[in-house]
Coordinates of C-alpha atoms in Angstrom, one line a residue:
X1 CA 128.9 6.5 35.1
X2 CA 126.1 7.8 37.1
X3 CA 126.1 10.5 39.9
X4 CA 125.3 8.0 42.6
X5 CA 128.5 6.3 42.1
X6 CA 130.6 9.4 41.1
X7 CA 129.5 11.6 43.9
X8 CA 128.5 9.3 46.9
X9 CA 128.3 10.5 50.5
X10 CA 127.4 8.4 53.4
X11 CA 123.7 9.8 53.9
X12 CA 123.0 9.0 50.2
X13 CA 124.7 5.8 50.5
X14 CA 122.9 4.8 53.5
X15 CA 119.6 5.9 51.8
X16 CA 120.4 3.5 48.9
X17 CA 120.9 0.7 50.9
X18 CA 117.4 0.6 52.4
X19 CA 115.9 -2.9 51.3
X20 CA 112.5 -4.4 50.8
X21 CA 110.3 -2.9 48.2
X22 CA 112.2 0.2 48.1
X23 CA 115.7 0.1 47.4
X24 CA 118.6 -2.0 45.6
X25 CA 122.1 -1.2 45.4
X26 CA 123.1 -2.3 41.8
X27 CA 124.2 1.2 41.2
X28 CA 126.6 1.5 44.1
X29 CA 130.2 0.4 44.4
X30 CA 130.6 -3.1 45.9
X31 CA 133.3 -1.8 48.4
X32 CA 131.2 1.1 49.8
X33 CA 128.3 -1.0 50.3
X34 CA 130.1 -3.7 52.0
X35 CA 131.9 -1.0 54.5
X36 CA 128.6 0.5 55.1
X37 CA 126.8 -2.8 56.0
X38 CA 129.8 -3.9 58.2
X39 CA 129.8 -0.8 60.2
X40 CA 125.9 -0.5 60.6
X41 CA 125.5 -4.1 61.3
X42 CA 122.7 -4.6 58.8
X43 CA 121.6 -7.6 57.3
X44 CA 121.2 -6.9 53.5
X45 CA 118.3 -8.9 52.5
X46 CA 116.1 -7.7 49.5
X47 CA 113.7 -9.8 47.3
X48 CA 114.9 -7.8 44.5
X49 CA 118.5 -8.6 45.2
X50 CA 117.8 -12.2 45.7
X51 CA 119.7 -14.7 43.3
X52 CA 116.7 -17.3 44.0
X53 CA 114.4 -15.2 41.9
X54 CA 114.4 -14.0 38.3
X55 CA 113.8 -10.3 37.5
X56 CA 110.9 -11.2 35.4
X57 CA 109.1 -12.7 38.4
X58 CA 109.3 -9.7 40.6
X59 CA 106.1 -7.5 40.9
X60 CA 107.9 -4.0 40.8
X61 CA 104.3 -2.5 40.6
X62 CA 103.3 -3.7 44.0
X63 CA 103.7 -0.7 46.5
X64 CA 100.9 -2.2 49.2
X65 CA 103.5 -2.8 51.9
X66 CA 105.6 0.4 52.2
X67 CA 106.5 -0.3 56.0
X68 CA 108.6 -3.1 54.6
X69 CA 110.6 -0.6 53.0
X70 CA 112.6 0.3 56.3
X71 CA 113.7 -2.7 58.0
X72 CA 115.8 -0.8 60.4
X73 CA 112.9 1.2 61.8
X74 CA 111.0 -2.1 62.0
X75 CA 113.6 -3.6 64.5
X76 CA 112.2 -0.7 67.0
X77 CA 109.4 -1.0 69.1
X78 CA 108.5 2.6 68.8
X79 CA 106.4 4.7 70.8
X80 CA 104.3 7.1 68.8
X81 CA 102.8 10.1 70.5
X82 CA 100.7 12.6 68.5
X83 CA 100.1 16.0 69.5
X84 CA 96.9 17.6 67.9
X85 CA 95.4 20.9 68.5
X86 CA 94.6 24.2 66.9
X87 CA 97.3 26.8 66.1
X88 CA 98.7 28.3 69.3
X89 CA 98.0 25.4 71.5
X90 CA 101.4 24.4 72.8
X91 CA 101.3 21.0 71.0
X92 CA 104.6 21.7 69.2
X93 CA 106.4 23.1 72.2
X94 CA 105.6 19.9 74.3
X95 CA 107.2 17.6 71.3
X96 CA 110.2 19.9 71.5
X97 CA 110.5 19.5 74.9
X98 CA 110.8 15.8 74.7
X99 CA 113.5 16.4 71.9
X100 CA 115.6 18.6 74.0
X101 CA 115.6 16.4 76.9
X102 CA 116.7 13.2 74.7
X103 CA 120.2 11.9 74.5
X104 CA 119.9 12.1 70.7
X105 CA 117.1 13.3 68.4
X106 CA 116.1 14.6 65.1
X107 CA 113.6 17.4 63.9
X108 CA 111.7 17.2 60.7
X109 CA 109.6 19.8 59.3
X110 CA 108.1 21.3 56.2
X111 CA 110.3 24.6 55.9
X112 CA 113.9 25.5 55.8
X113 CA 112.7 28.3 58.3
X114 CA 111.4 26.1 60.7
X115 CA 114.3 23.7 60.8
X116 CA 116.6 26.7 61.2
X117 CA 114.5 28.2 64.1
X118 CA 114.7 24.5 65.8
X119 CA 118.4 24.5 65.2
X120 CA 118.7 27.9 66.9
X121 CA 116.7 27.2 69.7
X122 CA 118.3 23.9 70.6
X123 CA 121.8 25.5 70.3
X124 CA 120.6 28.3 72.6
X125 CA 119.4 25.6 75.3
X126 CA 123.0 24.1 75.0
X127 CA 121.5 21.3 73.1
X128 CA 124.0 20.7 70.2
X129 CA 122.2 20.6 67.1
X130 CA 123.2 20.4 63.4
X131 CA 121.0 21.8 60.6
X132 CA 120.5 20.0 57.4
X133 CA 118.3 21.2 54.6
X134 CA 118.5 20.5 50.8
X135 CA 120.4 23.6 50.3
X136 CA 122.3 23.9 53.5
X137 CA 124.3 21.8 55.7
X138 CA 125.6 23.2 59.1
X139 CA 127.2 20.5 61.2
X140 CA 128.0 21.2 64.8
X141 CA 130.8 19.4 66.3
X142 CA 129.8 17.0 68.9
X143 CA 126.1 17.3 67.9
X144 CA 123.7 14.5 68.7
X145 CA 120.8 16.3 67.4
X146 CA 119.8 17.4 64.0
X147 CA 117.1 19.8 62.5
X148 CA 116.0 19.2 58.8
X149 CA 113.5 19.4 56.3
X150 CA 111.4 16.4 56.0
X151 CA 112.8 15.5 52.6
X152 CA 116.4 15.3 54.1
X153 CA 115.1 12.7 57.2
X154 CA 117.8 10.2 57.9
X155 CA 116.1 6.8 58.1
X156 CA 119.4 5.0 58.4
X157 CA 120.7 6.2 61.8
X158 CA 119.1 5.5 65.2
X159 CA 118.0 8.5 67.4
X160 CA 116.4 8.4 70.9
X161 CA 113.8 10.9 69.7
X162 CA 112.1 12.3 66.6
X163 CA 109.8 15.0 65.8
X164 CA 107.6 15.4 62.7
X165 CA 106.1 18.9 62.3
X166 CA 103.0 19.5 60.5
X167 CA 102.0 16.0 60.1
X168 CA 98.8 16.8 58.2
X169 CA 101.1 17.4 55.2
X170 CA 101.2 13.8 54.7
X171 CA 98.1 14.4 52.2
X172 CA 100.0 17.0 50.2
X173 CA 100.0 15.9 46.6
X174 CA 103.4 17.2 46.1
X175 CA 105.1 16.5 49.3
X176 CA 103.0 14.1 51.1
X177 CA 105.4 11.1 50.3
X178 CA 108.4 12.5 52.4
X179 CA 106.2 12.9 55.5
X180 CA 104.9 9.1 55.0
X181 CA 108.8 8.3 54.5
X182 CA 109.8 9.8 57.6
X183 CA 106.7 8.4 59.5
X184 CA 107.5 4.8 58.5
X185 CA 111.4 5.2 58.3
X186 CA 112.6 7.1 61.3
X187 CA 114.4 4.8 63.6
X188 CA 113.7 6.4 67.0
X189 CA 112.6 5.0 70.3
X190 CA 110.1 7.7 70.6
X191 CA 108.6 9.7 67.8
X192 CA 106.4 12.8 68.4
X193 CA 104.0 14.0 65.7
X194 CA 102.4 17.5 65.8
X195 CA 99.6 18.6 63.5
X196 CA 95.9 18.9 63.0
X197 CA 93.5 16.4 64.5
X198 CA 92.5 15.7 60.9
X199 CA 95.6 13.6 60.5
X200 CA 94.9 11.3 63.5
X201 CA 92.8 8.6 61.5
X202 CA 95.3 8.3 58.5
X203 CA 98.3 8.1 60.7
X204 CA 96.4 5.2 62.9
X205 CA 95.8 3.3 59.7
X206 CA 99.4 3.4 58.6
X207 CA 101.0 2.7 61.9
X208 CA 98.5 -0.4 62.3
X209 CA 101.0 -2.3 60.2
X210 CA 104.2 -1.1 61.9
X211 CA 103.9 -2.7 65.5
X212 CA 104.3 0.7 66.9
X213 CA 102.3 1.7 70.0
X214 CA 100.0 4.8 69.4
X215 CA 98.6 7.4 71.5
X216 CA 97.0 10.9 71.0
X217 CA 97.4 13.9 73.1
X218 CA 94.9 16.5 72.5
X219 CA 95.6 20.3 73.1
X220 CA 93.1 23.4 73.4
X221 CA 94.1 26.9 72.1
X222 CA 96.2 28.8 74.7
X223 CA 94.7 32.4 73.8
X224 CA 91.4 33.2 72.4
X225 CA 90.7 33.6 68.7
X226 CA 87.8 36.0 68.2
X227 CA 85.8 36.2 64.6
X228 CA 84.8 39.8 64.5
X229 CA 81.2 40.5 63.3
X230 CA 82.2 43.4 60.9
X231 CA 84.4 43.5 57.9
X232 CA 87.4 45.8 57.6
X233 CA 85.8 47.7 54.6
X234 CA 88.8 49.5 53.5
X235 CA 92.5 49.1 54.0
X236 CA 92.5 52.6 55.6
X237 CA 91.2 50.9 58.7
X238 CA 94.2 48.8 59.2
X239 CA 95.8 49.2 62.7
X240 CA 99.2 48.3 64.0
X241 CA 100.0 44.4 64.4
X242 CA 97.4 43.5 61.7
X243 CA 98.1 40.9 59.0
X244 CA 96.4 41.3 55.5
X245 CA 96.2 37.8 53.8
X246 CA 96.4 37.6 49.9
X247 CA 97.0 35.0 47.3
X248 CA 99.0 36.4 44.4
X249 CA 102.1 38.3 44.5
X250 CA 100.3 41.1 42.2
X251 CA 97.6 41.5 45.1
X252 CA 100.1 41.5 47.9
X253 CA 102.2 44.5 46.2
X254 CA 98.8 46.4 45.3
X255 CA 97.7 46.0 49.2
X256 CA 101.0 47.2 50.3
X257 CA 101.0 50.2 48.1
X258 CA 97.6 51.0 49.2
X259 CA 98.2 51.0 52.8
X260 CA 101.3 52.7 52.7
X261 CA 100.0 55.4 50.5
X262 CA 96.7 56.1 52.3
X263 CA 97.6 55.4 56.1
X264 CA 100.9 56.2 58.3
X265 CA 101.8 52.5 58.1
X266 CA 105.0 50.5 56.7
X267 CA 104.2 47.0 55.5
X268 CA 106.4 44.0 55.7
X269 CA 105.7 41.2 53.0
X270 CA 105.9 37.4 53.3
X271 CA 105.0 35.1 50.3
X272 CA 106.2 31.6 49.2
X273 CA 108.8 32.6 46.3
X274 CA 110.6 35.0 48.4
X275 CA 114.2 33.7 49.7
X276 CA 113.9 32.3 53.0
X277 CA 116.4 34.5 54.4
X278 CA 114.4 37.4 53.2
X279 CA 111.2 35.9 54.7
X280 CA 112.9 35.8 58.0
X281 CA 114.2 39.3 57.9
X282 CA 110.5 40.4 56.9
X283 CA 109.2 38.4 60.0
X284 CA 111.8 40.0 62.2
X285 CA 111.1 43.6 61.1
X286 CA 107.3 43.0 61.5
X287 CA 107.8 41.5 65.1
X288 CA 110.2 44.4 66.0
X289 CA 108.4 47.4 67.5
X290 CA 111.0 49.7 66.9
X291 CA 111.5 49.0 63.3
X292 CA 108.7 50.9 62.0
X293 CA 107.1 48.0 59.9
X294 CA 103.9 47.6 61.8
X295 CA 101.7 45.8 59.2
X296 CA 102.3 42.4 57.4
X297 CA 100.8 41.6 53.9
X298 CA 101.5 37.9 53.1
X299 CA 100.3 35.0 51.3
X300 CA 99.1 31.8 53.0
X301 CA 102.7 31.1 53.5
X302 CA 102.0 32.8 56.9
X303 CA 100.1 30.1 58.1
X304 CA 102.9 27.5 58.5
X305 CA 104.8 27.6 61.9
X306 CA 106.1 31.2 61.5
X307 CA 106.3 33.0 65.0
X308 CA 104.6 36.2 64.4
X309 CA 103.1 38.9 66.6
X310 CA 100.0 39.2 64.9
X311 CA 97.1 41.1 66.4
X312 CA 94.3 40.5 63.8
X313 CA 94.2 38.3 60.6
X314 CA 92.3 40.1 57.8
X315 CA 91.4 37.9 54.7
X316 CA 91.4 40.1 51.5
X317 CA 89.4 37.4 49.9
X318 CA 88.6 33.7 50.7
X319 CA 89.4 32.5 47.1
X320 CA 92.6 31.6 45.7
X321 CA 94.2 30.3 42.3
X322 CA 95.6 26.6 42.6
X323 CA 97.4 26.4 39.5
X324 CA 94.5 25.5 37.4
X325 CA 91.6 27.3 38.6
X326 CA 90.2 29.9 41.2
X327 CA 88.5 28.0 44.2
X328 CA 87.3 28.8 47.6
X329 CA 89.6 28.2 50.8
X330 CA 89.0 25.0 52.6
X331 CA 88.0 25.0 56.1
X332 CA 91.4 23.6 57.1
X333 CA 93.3 26.5 55.4
X334 CA 91.1 29.1 56.9
X335 CA 91.6 27.7 60.3
X336 CA 95.3 27.5 59.9
X337 CA 95.9 31.1 58.6
X338 CA 93.3 32.4 61.1
X339 CA 95.1 30.8 64.1
X340 CA 98.2 32.9 63.3
X341 CA 96.5 35.9 65.3
X342 CA 97.1 36.2 69.1
X343 CA 100.1 34.0 69.6
X344 CA 100.4 32.8 73.2
X345 CA 103.0 34.9 74.9
X346 CA 103.0 37.8 72.6
X347 CA 102.1 41.2 73.1
X348 CA 98.5 40.6 71.9
X349 CA 97.1 38.3 74.3
X350 CA 93.8 37.8 72.2
X351 CA 93.7 37.2 68.2
X352 CA 91.0 38.4 66.1
X353 CA 90.2 37.6 62.7
X354 CA 88.0 39.2 59.8
X355 CA 87.6 39.7 56.0
X356 CA 88.0 42.7 53.9
X357 CA 84.4 42.3 52.4
X358 CA 81.1 41.8 54.5
X359 CA 80.2 39.1 52.0
X360 CA 82.7 36.6 53.0
X361 CA 82.3 36.8 56.7
X362 CA 79.6 34.1 56.8
X363 CA 82.0 31.4 55.2
X364 CA 84.6 32.6 57.7
X365 CA 82.6 32.2 60.6
X366 CA 81.2 28.7 59.4
X367 CA 84.8 27.6 58.7
X368 CA 86.0 28.5 62.2
X369 CA 83.0 26.8 63.8
X370 CA 83.6 23.4 61.7
X371 CA 85.8 20.5 62.4
X372 CA 88.2 19.6 59.7
X373 CA 87.4 16.7 57.7
X374 CA 89.7 13.5 58.4
X375 CA 92.4 13.0 55.9
X376 CA 91.6 10.2 53.5
X377 CA 95.0 9.0 52.2
X378 CA 98.7 9.6 52.5
X379 CA 101.4 10.3 49.7
X380 CA 103.5 7.6 48.4
X381 CA 106.4 7.3 45.9
X382 CA 109.1 4.6 45.0
X383 CA 112.5 5.1 45.5
X384 CA 114.9 5.5 42.2
X385 CA 116.0 1.9 42.5
X386 CA 112.7 0.6 42.1
X387 CA 112.1 3.0 39.1
X388 CA 115.3 1.6 37.7
X389 CA 114.5 -2.0 37.9
X390 CA 111.1 -1.1 36.3
X391 CA 112.9 0.8 33.5
X392 CA 115.2 -1.9 32.8
X393 CA 112.3 -4.3 32.1
X394 CA 111.2 -1.8 29.5
X395 CA 114.4 -1.0 27.6
X396 CA 112.9 1.1 24.7
X397 CA 111.0 3.4 26.8
X398 CA 112.1 6.9 27.8
X399 CA 112.2 7.7 31.5
X400 CA 109.3 10.0 31.1
X401 CA 107.4 7.3 29.8
X402 CA 108.5 4.9 32.3
X403 CA 107.5 7.2 35.0
X404 CA 104.1 7.6 33.4
X405 CA 103.3 4.2 33.0
X406 CA 104.6 3.1 36.4
X407 CA 102.5 6.0 38.3
X408 CA 99.4 4.8 36.2
X409 CA 99.8 1.0 36.9
X410 CA 101.2 0.9 40.5
X411 CA 99.1 -0.8 43.1
X412 CA 98.8 0.8 46.6
X413 CA 96.9 0.2 49.8
X414 CA 93.8 2.4 50.1
X415 CA 95.2 4.7 52.6
X416 CA 98.0 5.8 50.0
X417 CA 98.0 7.8 46.8
X418 CA 100.7 8.4 44.2
X419 CA 102.3 11.7 44.6
X420 CA 101.9 14.4 41.8
X421 CA 104.7 13.9 39.0
X422 CA 103.7 16.5 36.8
X423 CA 106.8 18.7 37.5
X424 CA 109.1 15.6 37.1
X425 CA 107.4 14.6 33.9
X426 CA 107.9 18.0 32.6
X427 CA 111.8 18.0 33.5
X428 CA 112.1 14.5 32.2
X429 CA 110.7 15.7 28.8
X430 CA 112.8 18.6 28.6
X431 CA 116.1 16.4 29.4
X432 CA 115.0 13.5 27.0
X433 CA 117.7 13.7 24.4
X434 CA 120.5 14.6 26.7
X435 CA 123.0 11.7 27.2
X436 CA 122.6 11.3 30.8
X437 CA 122.7 8.0 32.7
X438 CA 119.2 7.0 34.6
X439 CA 120.4 7.8 37.8
X440 CA 121.5 11.3 37.0
X441 CA 118.5 12.0 35.0
X442 CA 116.5 10.8 38.0
X443 CA 118.5 13.4 40.0
X444 CA 117.8 16.1 37.7
X445 CA 114.0 15.4 37.9
X446 CA 113.6 15.5 41.5
X447 CA 115.6 18.6 42.0
X448 CA 113.6 21.6 43.7
X449 CA 112.9 24.0 40.7
X450 CA 109.8 25.9 39.9
X451 CA 108.7 24.5 36.5
X452 CA 106.6 27.7 36.2
X453 CA 109.8 29.9 36.3
X454 CA 111.4 30.1 32.8
X455 CA 114.7 31.4 34.0
X456 CA 114.9 28.5 36.5
X457 CA 114.1 25.9 34.1
X458 CA 116.3 27.4 31.5
X459 CA 119.2 27.2 34.0
X460 CA 118.4 23.5 34.8
X461 CA 118.7 22.7 31.1
X462 CA 122.2 24.3 31.0
X463 CA 123.0 22.5 33.9
X464 CA 122.1 19.3 32.8
X465 CA 123.7 20.0 29.3
X466 CA 127.0 21.0 30.7
X467 CA 126.9 17.8 33.1
X468 CA 126.2 15.5 30.2
X469 CA 129.3 16.6 28.6
X470 CA 131.4 15.4 31.5
X471 CA 132.7 18.9 32.2
X472 CA 132.9 20.7 35.3
X473 CA 129.5 23.2 35.5
X474 CA 130.8 26.4 36.5
X475 CA 128.7 29.5 37.0
X476 CA 130.5 31.2 34.2
X477 CA 129.3 28.7 31.5
X478 CA 125.8 29.4 32.8
X479 CA 125.2 33.1 33.7
X480 CA 127.1 36.3 32.7
X481 CA 128.0 39.5 34.6
X482 CA 125.4 42.3 34.8
X483 CA 125.0 45.5 36.9
X484 CA 121.8 45.0 38.9
X485 CA 120.1 47.9 40.8
X486 CA 117.7 47.7 43.6
X487 CA 114.5 46.8 42.2
X488 CA 111.8 49.5 41.7
X489 CA 109.2 47.5 40.0
X490 CA 107.5 43.9 40.5
X491 CA 108.9 42.8 37.4
X492 CA 112.6 43.8 38.2
X493 CA 112.1 42.0 41.6
X494 CA 110.5 39.0 40.2
X495 CA 113.6 38.4 38.0
X496 CA 115.8 38.8 40.9
X497 CA 113.6 36.2 42.8
X498 CA 114.1 33.9 39.7
X499 CA 117.9 34.6 39.9
X500 CA 117.8 33.7 43.6
X501 CA 116.1 30.3 42.6
X502 CA 118.7 29.7 39.9
X503 CA 121.6 30.3 42.5
X504 CA 119.7 27.9 45.1
X505 CA 119.4 25.2 42.5
X506 CA 123.1 25.4 41.9
X507 CA 123.8 25.0 45.5
X508 CA 121.5 21.9 45.7
X509 CA 123.2 20.4 43.0
X510 CA 126.7 21.3 44.2
X511 CA 125.8 19.6 47.6
X512 CA 125.0 16.3 45.7
X513 CA 127.5 16.4 42.7
X514 CA 130.3 18.3 44.4
X515 CA 133.0 17.2 41.9
X516 CA 131.0 18.7 39.0
X517 CA 129.2 21.7 40.3
X518 CA 132.6 23.2 41.6
X519 CA 131.4 27.1 42.3
X520 CA 129.4 26.2 45.5
X521 CA 131.0 29.2 47.6
X522 CA 130.7 31.6 44.7
X523 CA 127.1 30.8 44.2
X524 CA 126.4 31.1 47.9
X525 CA 127.8 34.4 47.8
X526 CA 126.1 35.7 45.0
X527 CA 122.9 34.1 46.4
X528 CA 123.4 36.2 49.6
X529 CA 123.9 39.6 47.6
X530 CA 120.9 38.8 45.6
X531 CA 118.9 38.2 48.7
X532 CA 120.0 41.8 49.9
X533 CA 119.0 43.4 46.7
X534 CA 115.4 41.8 47.3
X535 CA 115.3 43.2 50.6
X536 CA 115.9 46.6 49.7
X537 CA 113.4 46.4 46.8
X538 CA 110.7 45.2 48.9
X539 CA 110.7 48.5 50.4
X540 CA 110.2 50.2 47.2
X541 CA 108.0 48.0 45.2
X542 CA 104.2 48.8 44.8
X543 CA 101.4 48.2 42.3
X544 CA 102.4 46.4 39.2
X545 CA 100.0 45.0 36.7
X546 CA 101.6 41.8 34.9
X547 CA 99.1 39.5 33.1
X548 CA 99.1 36.3 34.5
X549 CA 100.6 33.4 32.3
X550 CA 99.1 30.0 33.0
X551 CA 100.3 26.8 31.4
X552 CA 98.1 24.2 32.1
X553 CA 99.3 21.8 29.4
X554 CA 102.7 20.2 29.6
X555 CA 103.2 20.3 26.0
X556 CA 102.6 24.2 25.8
X557 CA 105.1 24.5 28.5
X558 CA 107.6 22.5 26.8
X559 CA 107.5 24.5 23.7
X560 CA 108.0 27.6 25.7
X561 CA 111.0 25.8 27.3
X562 CA 112.5 25.0 24.0
X563 CA 112.3 28.2 22.9
X564 CA 114.4 29.5 25.9
X565 CA 116.8 26.6 25.2
X566 CA 117.4 27.7 21.6
X567 CA 118.1 31.5 22.9
X568 CA 120.8 30.7 25.2
X569 CA 122.4 27.6 22.9
X570 CA 123.0 30.3 20.3
X571 CA 125.0 32.5 22.7
X572 CA 126.8 29.8 24.6
X573 CA 130.1 30.5 22.7
X574 CA 130.1 33.9 23.4
X575 CA 129.8 33.2 27.1
X576 CA 132.6 30.9 26.8
X577 CA 135.0 33.5 25.0
X578 CA 134.5 35.8 28.0
X579 CA 138.0 35.7 29.6
X580 CA 137.1 38.0 32.6
X581 CA 138.9 36.9 35.6
X582 CA 136.5 38.8 37.9
X583 CA 133.8 36.1 38.1
X584 CA 132.1 37.2 41.4
X585 CA 132.6 40.0 43.9
X586 CA 135.1 39.5 46.4
X587 CA 134.1 38.4 49.8
X588 CA 135.4 41.4 51.6
X589 CA 133.5 43.5 49.4
X590 CA 130.3 41.7 49.9
X591 CA 130.9 42.0 53.6
X592 CA 131.4 45.7 53.3
X593 CA 128.1 46.2 51.3
X594 CA 126.3 44.3 54.0
X595 CA 127.3 47.0 56.5
X596 CA 125.5 49.7 54.3
X597 CA 121.7 50.3 54.9
X598 CA 121.1 50.4 51.2
X599 CA 122.7 49.0 48.1
X600 CA 122.3 51.1 45.2
X601 CA 123.4 48.6 42.6
X602 CA 125.7 45.6 42.6
X603 CA 127.3 43.3 40.2
X604 CA 125.6 40.1 39.8
X605 CA 125.7 37.3 37.2
X606 CA 122.3 36.9 35.2
X607 CA 121.4 34.0 32.8
X608 CA 122.3 35.6 29.4
X609 CA 119.0 34.9 27.6
X610 CA 117.3 37.1 30.0
X611 CA 119.1 40.1 29.1

């Protein structure tokens, strides 16, 4: 039996009951479906469920009318207000004020950190607000407001007001489809969109089919941003409040080491693969004048919504590796990052921006003076149910082959593009021989795992393997105890970050398949301890010189992953024979350790093949 019927919850049930091109309910228990329909008062109509039509006559590849996938939202005459302007223009503040004053509302943002920040802000303003992300659910009793990551947007519930932040991410090749889903699917009376002016045209085109009203409000930057005419030249010239932006972990730690060794400054660091809790604490350290951490070294993650007291942005380079090759930063990327300097209301009333090398100054100045090109298309992706129907019409094909064929042949309107599915295909190929139902296989394929991280991918394979045996997936079967010291090298820190990803993956799965992934509480405790070790390590790690390994071909990556699988499979029996009753640190011990300023070493569980 598949996961959708074994581990069903109301949000997942309701999401599976959306009709039109998007969803069918052939995998759901009839009693649950009927109870939900009766409670919500929906009229369950779908051309895919119609007994008047043969499945062979249904065109599953027709994705030209995605607005029909959300019939509940189409019953509303929504007022859509788009707030556009540069960074630090007050556009998000105005949208959030409408959310705060509403009787009920939902905030959808691109980062857990942003969702957490909005939930905190609302609750402090005496507006009860729950927090919902892929890895966390904090329900506040009596709350009629929710703050969530955009992937978790609830399109089955009515709200008075909705906010979608960073709407320009609708054009992201990996996550854009989630913004499209929220834009088309939120059943609200008033919908506020915040983002770059480049998104106005594509949003207008999409909403032309919905019958909603649409208005645009323009904002100007509240504090000046001054492009400096001189390059920094050397990191010995950094000053308090500076943020140096680099685009690889190796460069970030190299710059941090150089600044701390040549100047009387301490550095905080922020980059994408850091645990969100660690990123929050690093931001807090940088913003706190008394912390002694007065320089920030960060990746382009700094450009996404974090409230930072930055005096000056310094680009270490204007090129980045995008997964396949080195490329120049786009105008939008440069403006987004540069705009973080001189936040309105901070101790730096005027922001500045420059580069390390003078050769980069002309491109920087040109980009800041150039209008961002309008976005041409928005991401789109079908539901599991549509893929399931398409798969049923190709019974001899693997899920990976079905997905590839569907993506290649699907027809969409010009304003949409199919999401990038490479990571899903890699996971689907890896799990191909496991005896999983189609819906279980789909769930594992969409889980938030870094396919470039061998430890995380090895853990995913183990999780899926144990689950396919119809067994409870305990952490003891997957990872084994090891005494971990505070990391002092980049390699050791990277390993801890990978372990944190494994624990986050387990928590993500436990929230969706709670009857199988039963160690959620232990995983959360270990994740917290792992984050504490990472925070301590950030103060010690400097220059390291690992060679960058790039896997451009899916086949090469799968060969590597199969090698990992053989390693842990041969040792699985030894893990199962371990009869230790002390699986994880006691919570009281964990709390006691949190009271110390430093953790010398801690008992964590590591995937056995990494030891």
